[in-house]
Coordinates of C-alpha atoms and ligand atoms in Angstrom, one line a residue:
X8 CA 0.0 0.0 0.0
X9 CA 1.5 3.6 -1.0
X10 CA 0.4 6.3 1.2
X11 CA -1.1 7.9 -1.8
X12 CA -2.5 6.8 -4.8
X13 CA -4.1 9.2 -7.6
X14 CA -6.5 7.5 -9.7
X15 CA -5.7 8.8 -13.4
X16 CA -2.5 9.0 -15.7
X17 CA -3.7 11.7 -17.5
X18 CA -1.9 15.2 -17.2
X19 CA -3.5 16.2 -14.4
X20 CA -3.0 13.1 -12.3
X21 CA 0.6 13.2 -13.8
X22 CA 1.2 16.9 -12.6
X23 CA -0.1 16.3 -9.1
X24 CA 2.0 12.9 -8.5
X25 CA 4.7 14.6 -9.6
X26 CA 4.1 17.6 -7.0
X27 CA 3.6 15.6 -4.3
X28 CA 6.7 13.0 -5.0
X29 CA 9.3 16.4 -5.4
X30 CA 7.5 16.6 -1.8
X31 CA 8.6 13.6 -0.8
X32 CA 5.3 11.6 -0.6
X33 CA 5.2 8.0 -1.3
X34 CA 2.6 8.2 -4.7
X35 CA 1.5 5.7 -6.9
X36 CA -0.6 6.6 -9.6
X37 CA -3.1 4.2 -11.1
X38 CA -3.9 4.7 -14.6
X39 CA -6.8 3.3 -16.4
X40 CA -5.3 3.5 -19.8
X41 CA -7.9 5.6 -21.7
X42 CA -5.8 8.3 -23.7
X43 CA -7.4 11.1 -21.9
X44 CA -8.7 14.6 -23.2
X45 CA -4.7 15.4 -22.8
X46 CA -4.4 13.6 -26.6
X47 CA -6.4 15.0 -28.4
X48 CA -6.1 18.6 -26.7
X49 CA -4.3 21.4 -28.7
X50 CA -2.3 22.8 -25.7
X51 CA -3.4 26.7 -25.5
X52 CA -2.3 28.2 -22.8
X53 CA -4.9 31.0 -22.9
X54 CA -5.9 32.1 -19.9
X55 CA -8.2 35.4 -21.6
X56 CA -9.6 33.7 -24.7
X57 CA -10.7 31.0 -23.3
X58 CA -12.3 32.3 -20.3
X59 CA -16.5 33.0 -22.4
X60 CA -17.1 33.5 -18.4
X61 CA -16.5 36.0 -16.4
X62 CA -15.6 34.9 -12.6
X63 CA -13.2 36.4 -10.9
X64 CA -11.8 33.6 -8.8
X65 CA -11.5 31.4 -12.0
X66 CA -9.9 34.2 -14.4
X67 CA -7.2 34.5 -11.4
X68 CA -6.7 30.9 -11.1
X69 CA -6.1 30.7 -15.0
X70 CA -3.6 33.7 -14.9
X71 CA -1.8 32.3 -11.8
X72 CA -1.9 28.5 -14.1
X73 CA -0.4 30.9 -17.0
X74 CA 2.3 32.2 -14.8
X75 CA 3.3 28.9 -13.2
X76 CA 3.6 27.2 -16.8
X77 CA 7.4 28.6 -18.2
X78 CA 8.8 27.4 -14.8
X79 CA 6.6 24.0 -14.6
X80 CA 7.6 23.5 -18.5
X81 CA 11.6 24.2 -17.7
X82 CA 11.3 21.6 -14.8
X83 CA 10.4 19.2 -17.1
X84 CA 14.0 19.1 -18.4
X85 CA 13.2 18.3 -21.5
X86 CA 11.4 20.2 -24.6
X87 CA 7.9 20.0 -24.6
X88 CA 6.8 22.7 -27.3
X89 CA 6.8 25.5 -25.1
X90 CA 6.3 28.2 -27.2
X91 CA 6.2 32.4 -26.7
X92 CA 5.2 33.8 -30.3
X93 CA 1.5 34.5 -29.1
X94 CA -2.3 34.4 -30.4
X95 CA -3.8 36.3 -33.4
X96 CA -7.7 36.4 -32.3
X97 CA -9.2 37.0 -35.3
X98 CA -12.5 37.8 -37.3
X99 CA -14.0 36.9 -40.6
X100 CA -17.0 38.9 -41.4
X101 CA -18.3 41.9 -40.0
X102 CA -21.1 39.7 -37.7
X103 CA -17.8 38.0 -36.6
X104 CA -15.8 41.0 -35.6
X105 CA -19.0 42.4 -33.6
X106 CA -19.1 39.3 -31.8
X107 CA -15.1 39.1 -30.7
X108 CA -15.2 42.9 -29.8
X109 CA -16.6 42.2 -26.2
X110 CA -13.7 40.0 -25.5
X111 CA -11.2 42.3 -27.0
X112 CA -12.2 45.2 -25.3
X113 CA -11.9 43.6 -21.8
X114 CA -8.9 42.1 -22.8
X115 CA -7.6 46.0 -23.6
X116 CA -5.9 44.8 -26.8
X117 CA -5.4 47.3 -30.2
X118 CA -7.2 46.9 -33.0
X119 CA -5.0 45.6 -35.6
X120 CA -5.7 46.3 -39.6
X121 CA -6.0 43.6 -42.5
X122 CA -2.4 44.4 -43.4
X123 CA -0.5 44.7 -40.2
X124 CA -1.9 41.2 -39.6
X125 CA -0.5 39.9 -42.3
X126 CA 2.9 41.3 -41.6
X127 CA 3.1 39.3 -38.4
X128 CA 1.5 36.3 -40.6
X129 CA 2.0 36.7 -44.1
X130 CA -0.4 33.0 -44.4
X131 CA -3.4 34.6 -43.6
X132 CA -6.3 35.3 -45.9
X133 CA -6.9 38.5 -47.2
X134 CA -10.6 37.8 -46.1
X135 CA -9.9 38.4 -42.5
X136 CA -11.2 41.5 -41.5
X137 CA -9.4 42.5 -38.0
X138 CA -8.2 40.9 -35.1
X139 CA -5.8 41.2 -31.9
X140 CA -2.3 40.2 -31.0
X141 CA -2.5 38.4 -27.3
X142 CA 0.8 38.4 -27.1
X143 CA 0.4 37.2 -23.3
X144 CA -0.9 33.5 -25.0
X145 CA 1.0 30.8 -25.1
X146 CA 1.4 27.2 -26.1
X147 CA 2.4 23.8 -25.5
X148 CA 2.4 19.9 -27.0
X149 CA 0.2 18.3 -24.3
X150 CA 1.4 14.7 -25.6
X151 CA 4.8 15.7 -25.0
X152 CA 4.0 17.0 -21.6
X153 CA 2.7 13.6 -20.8
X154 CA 5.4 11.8 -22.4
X155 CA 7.8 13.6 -19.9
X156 CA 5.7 13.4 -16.9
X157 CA 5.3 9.6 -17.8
X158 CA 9.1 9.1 -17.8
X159 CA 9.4 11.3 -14.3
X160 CA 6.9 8.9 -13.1
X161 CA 8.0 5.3 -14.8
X162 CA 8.7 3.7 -11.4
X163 CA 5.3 5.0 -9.7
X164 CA 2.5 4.1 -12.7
X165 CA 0.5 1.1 -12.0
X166 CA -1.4 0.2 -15.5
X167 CA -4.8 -0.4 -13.8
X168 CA -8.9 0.9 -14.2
X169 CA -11.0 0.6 -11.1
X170 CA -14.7 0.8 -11.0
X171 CA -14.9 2.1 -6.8
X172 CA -12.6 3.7 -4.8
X173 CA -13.2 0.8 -2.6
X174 CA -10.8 -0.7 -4.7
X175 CA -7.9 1.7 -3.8
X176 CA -5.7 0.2 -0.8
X177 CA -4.6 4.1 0.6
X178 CA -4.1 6.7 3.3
X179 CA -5.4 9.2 0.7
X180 CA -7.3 8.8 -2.4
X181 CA -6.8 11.6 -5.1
X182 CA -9.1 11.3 -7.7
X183 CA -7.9 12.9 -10.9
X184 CA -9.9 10.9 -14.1
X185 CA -11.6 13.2 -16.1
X186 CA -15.0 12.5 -16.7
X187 CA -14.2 8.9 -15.3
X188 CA -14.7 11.3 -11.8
X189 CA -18.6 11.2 -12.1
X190 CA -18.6 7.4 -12.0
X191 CA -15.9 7.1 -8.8
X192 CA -17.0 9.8 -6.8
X193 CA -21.0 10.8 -8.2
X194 CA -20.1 14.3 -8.4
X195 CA -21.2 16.1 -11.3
X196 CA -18.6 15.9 -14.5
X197 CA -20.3 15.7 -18.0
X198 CA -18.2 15.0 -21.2
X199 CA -18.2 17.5 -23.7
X200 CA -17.1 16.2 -27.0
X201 CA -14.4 17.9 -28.9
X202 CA -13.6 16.8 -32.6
X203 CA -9.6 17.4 -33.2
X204 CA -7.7 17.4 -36.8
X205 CA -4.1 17.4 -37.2
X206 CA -2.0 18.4 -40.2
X207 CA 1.5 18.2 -41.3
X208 CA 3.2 20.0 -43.8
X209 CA 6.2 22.4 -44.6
X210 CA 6.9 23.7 -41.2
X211 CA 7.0 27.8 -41.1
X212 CA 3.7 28.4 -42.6
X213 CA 2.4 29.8 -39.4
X214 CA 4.1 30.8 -36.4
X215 CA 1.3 32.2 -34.3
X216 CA -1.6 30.4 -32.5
X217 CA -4.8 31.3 -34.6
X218 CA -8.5 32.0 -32.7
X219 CA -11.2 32.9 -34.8
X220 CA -14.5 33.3 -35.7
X221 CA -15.4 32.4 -38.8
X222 CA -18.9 33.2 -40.2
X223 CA -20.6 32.5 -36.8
X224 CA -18.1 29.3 -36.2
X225 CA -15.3 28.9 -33.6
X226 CA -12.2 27.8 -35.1
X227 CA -7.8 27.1 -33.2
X228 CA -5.7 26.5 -35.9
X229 CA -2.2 25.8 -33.7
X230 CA 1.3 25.5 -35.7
X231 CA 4.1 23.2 -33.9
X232 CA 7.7 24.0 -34.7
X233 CA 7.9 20.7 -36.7
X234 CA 5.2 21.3 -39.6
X235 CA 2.4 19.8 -37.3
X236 CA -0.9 22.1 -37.1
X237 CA -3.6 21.2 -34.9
X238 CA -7.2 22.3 -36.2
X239 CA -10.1 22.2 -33.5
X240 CA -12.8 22.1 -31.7
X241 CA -16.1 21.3 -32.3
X242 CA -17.8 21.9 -28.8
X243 CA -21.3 18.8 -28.5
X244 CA -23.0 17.8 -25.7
X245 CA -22.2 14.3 -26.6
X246 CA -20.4 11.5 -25.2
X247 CA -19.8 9.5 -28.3
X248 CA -16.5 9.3 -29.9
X249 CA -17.4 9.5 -33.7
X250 CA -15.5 11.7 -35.8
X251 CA -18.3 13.1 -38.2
X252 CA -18.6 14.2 -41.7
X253 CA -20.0 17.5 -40.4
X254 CA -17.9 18.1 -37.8
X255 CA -14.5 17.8 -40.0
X256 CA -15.9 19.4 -42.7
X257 CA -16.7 22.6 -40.3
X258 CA -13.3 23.0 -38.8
X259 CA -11.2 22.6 -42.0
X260 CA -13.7 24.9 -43.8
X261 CA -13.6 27.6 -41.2
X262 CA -9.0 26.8 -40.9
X263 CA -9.2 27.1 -44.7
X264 CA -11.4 30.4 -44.8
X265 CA -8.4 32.2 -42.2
X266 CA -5.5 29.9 -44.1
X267 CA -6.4 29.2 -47.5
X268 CA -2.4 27.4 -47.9
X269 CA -3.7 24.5 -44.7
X270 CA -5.2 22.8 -48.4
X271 CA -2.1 21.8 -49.0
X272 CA -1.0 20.2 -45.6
X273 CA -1.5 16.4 -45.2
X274 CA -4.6 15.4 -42.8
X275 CA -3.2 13.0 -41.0
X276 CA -5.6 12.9 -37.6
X277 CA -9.0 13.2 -37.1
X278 CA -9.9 12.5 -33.1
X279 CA -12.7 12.9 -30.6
X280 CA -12.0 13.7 -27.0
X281 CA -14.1 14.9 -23.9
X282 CA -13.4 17.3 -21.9
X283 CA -14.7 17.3 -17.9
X284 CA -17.7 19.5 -17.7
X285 CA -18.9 20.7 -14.2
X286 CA -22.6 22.9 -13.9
X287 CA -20.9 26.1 -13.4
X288 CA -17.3 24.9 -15.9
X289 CA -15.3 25.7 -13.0
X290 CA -13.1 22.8 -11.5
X291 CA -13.2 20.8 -8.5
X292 CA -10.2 21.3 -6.4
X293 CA -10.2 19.6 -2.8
X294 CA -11.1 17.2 -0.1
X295 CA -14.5 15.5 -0.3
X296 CA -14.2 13.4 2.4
X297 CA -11.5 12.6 5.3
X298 CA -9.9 10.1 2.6
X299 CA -10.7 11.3 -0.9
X300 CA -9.6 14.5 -2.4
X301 CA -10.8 15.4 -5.9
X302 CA -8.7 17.2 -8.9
X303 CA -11.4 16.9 -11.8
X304 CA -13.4 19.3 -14.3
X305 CA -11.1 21.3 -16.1
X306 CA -13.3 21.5 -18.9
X307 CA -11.8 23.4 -21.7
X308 CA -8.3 24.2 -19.8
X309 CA -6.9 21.4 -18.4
X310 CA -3.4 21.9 -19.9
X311 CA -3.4 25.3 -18.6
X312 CA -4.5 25.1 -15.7
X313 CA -2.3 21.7 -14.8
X314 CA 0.7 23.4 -12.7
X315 CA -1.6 25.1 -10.4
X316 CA -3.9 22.2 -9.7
X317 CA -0.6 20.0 -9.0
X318 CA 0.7 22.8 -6.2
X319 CA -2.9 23.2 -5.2
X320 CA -3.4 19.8 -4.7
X321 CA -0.4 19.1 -2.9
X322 CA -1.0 21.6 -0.3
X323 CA -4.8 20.0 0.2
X324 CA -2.9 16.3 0.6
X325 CA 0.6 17.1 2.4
X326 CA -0.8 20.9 4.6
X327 CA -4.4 20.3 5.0
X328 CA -5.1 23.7 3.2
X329 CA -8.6 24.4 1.4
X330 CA -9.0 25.7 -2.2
X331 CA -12.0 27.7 -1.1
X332 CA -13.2 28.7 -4.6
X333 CA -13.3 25.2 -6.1
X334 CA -14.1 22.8 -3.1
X335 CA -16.0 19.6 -5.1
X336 CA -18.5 19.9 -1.8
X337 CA -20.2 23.0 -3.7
X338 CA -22.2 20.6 -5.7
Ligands
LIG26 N1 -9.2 24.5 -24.9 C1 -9.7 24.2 -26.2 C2 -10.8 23.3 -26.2 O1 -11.3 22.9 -25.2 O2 -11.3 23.0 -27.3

């Protein structure tokens, strides 16, 4: 029996084992095998454009996520797509730019013209009719992440699903398994379907992340250093994991509307993942009970928010402190 176990390998189980063993806790983590919303996630670190909501506690635990990432990333040791350049936000049509200028405005970011967008990326469509530079964005290859967490980890990952927590022979139970959560635990996670492409081609096409709206659609188009783009999401209240007609042909219309030169690219993934719902898309980050602590609902930031929930968590399991904002007990 480890003192510890966290039930999930993805990269939020991952993060916090990691966390707890540079704290010198015995850990095993227990992992189910499903690739997790981790794969198929594009790995936007975008604390503003991601955050449709407005609640205080959550836009500062994003931004203090954000903050933690370059120094979480360079622990890592090795390279895991870190990347500065930023996010063009962008819009389409004139419908599209009146719905992104809410966002922009509270985000206090310039206008920028057709043109001077297309100086910083010379790829994009002279259709696109304004957009923003968040410079402050980030990004980051989730599967590498993983693979490095996996490796810091080798000795302490036990290959194994469980269907109760009766199941787990520890001190402390952290449950960290997606929208495997609701089923352990009963509390409240939905999965949210999200279809994924991924294209390859001649590397330097892009270097920016790309956010836009596209006649009324949500389209990320995300360039890696290596010729790899990732194109998503299609957001369904759906938990089967069929890539559809519709749903490919919607995201690679809207990437080729802002990037008519993607044609060209190899499409060499199409994937569905789910990402961990909650009723109010906030996660839950705490004790449930005297055993069980819960890390679960990241919803659409996981990545982002995966060095904070790790220190978070840490200091619920090893100092017996509370993460007041997120406690699972609110549901
Ligand atoms: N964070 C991107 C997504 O959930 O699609």
């Amino acid at each position: 029996m480890s003192d510890i176990t966290v039930v999930g390998g993805g990269i939020i189980g991952l993060s916090i084992a990691w966390r707890l063993v540079a704290r010198g806790a015995d850990v095993t983590v227990l992992d189910g095998g499903d690739e997790g919303a981790w794969h198929v996630a594009a790995g936007m670190l975008a604390p503003g454009g991601e955050s449709e909501h407005e609640d205080p506690a959550l836009i500062r635990l994003l931004d203090r996520s954000a903050d933690l990432w370059p120094a979480f990333a360079e622990e890592l040791g090795v390279d895991v797509g870190y990347d500065k350049t930023g996010t063009l936000s962008l819009a389409l049509t004139a419908d599209d730019l009146a719905g992104r200028a809410r966002l922009w405005t509270r985000q206090q970011l310039p206008l920028l013209r057709p043109s001077e967008l297309r100086s910083l990326e010379p790829a994009l469509s002279v259709r696109v009719r304004a957009g923003v530079l968040a410079s402050r964005e980030r990004q980051v290859d989730p599967r590498r992440v993983v693979n490095a967490l996996r490796e810091r980890l080798s000795d302490r990952i036990v290959p194994k699903r469980i269907e109760s927590l009766s199941d787990v022979d520890a001190r402390v139970v952290v449950v960290a398994a997606g929208c495997g959560t609701a089923a352990l635990t009963g509390l409240p996670v939905r999965p949210v379907k999200g279809q994924v492409l991924r294209l390859r081609g001649e590397p330097g096409l892009l270097r920016h992340v790309l956010d836009a709206a596209v006649d009324g659609n949500e389209v990320y188009i995300v360039p890696r250093a290596d010729g790899e783009v990732v194109v998503g999401a299609t957001q369904e209240e759906r938990t089967d994991r069929l890539v559809t007609a519709g749903g490919v042909h919607d995201l690679l219309r809207a990437a080729l509307e802002i990037v008519p030169g993607l044609a060209e690219f190899e499409l060499t993934e199409t994937t569905v993942g789910h990402r961990p719902g909650t009723p109010d898309n906030a996660p839950m980050l705490g004790r449930l009970d005297d055993r069980v602590v819960v890390a679960a609902g990241h919803f659409r930031n996981g990545i982002l928010l995966a060095p904070v929930t790790a220190d978070l968590i840490a200091g619920v399991v090893l100092d017996g402190q509370d993460v007041a904002d997120f406690s699972p007990r609110r549901f």
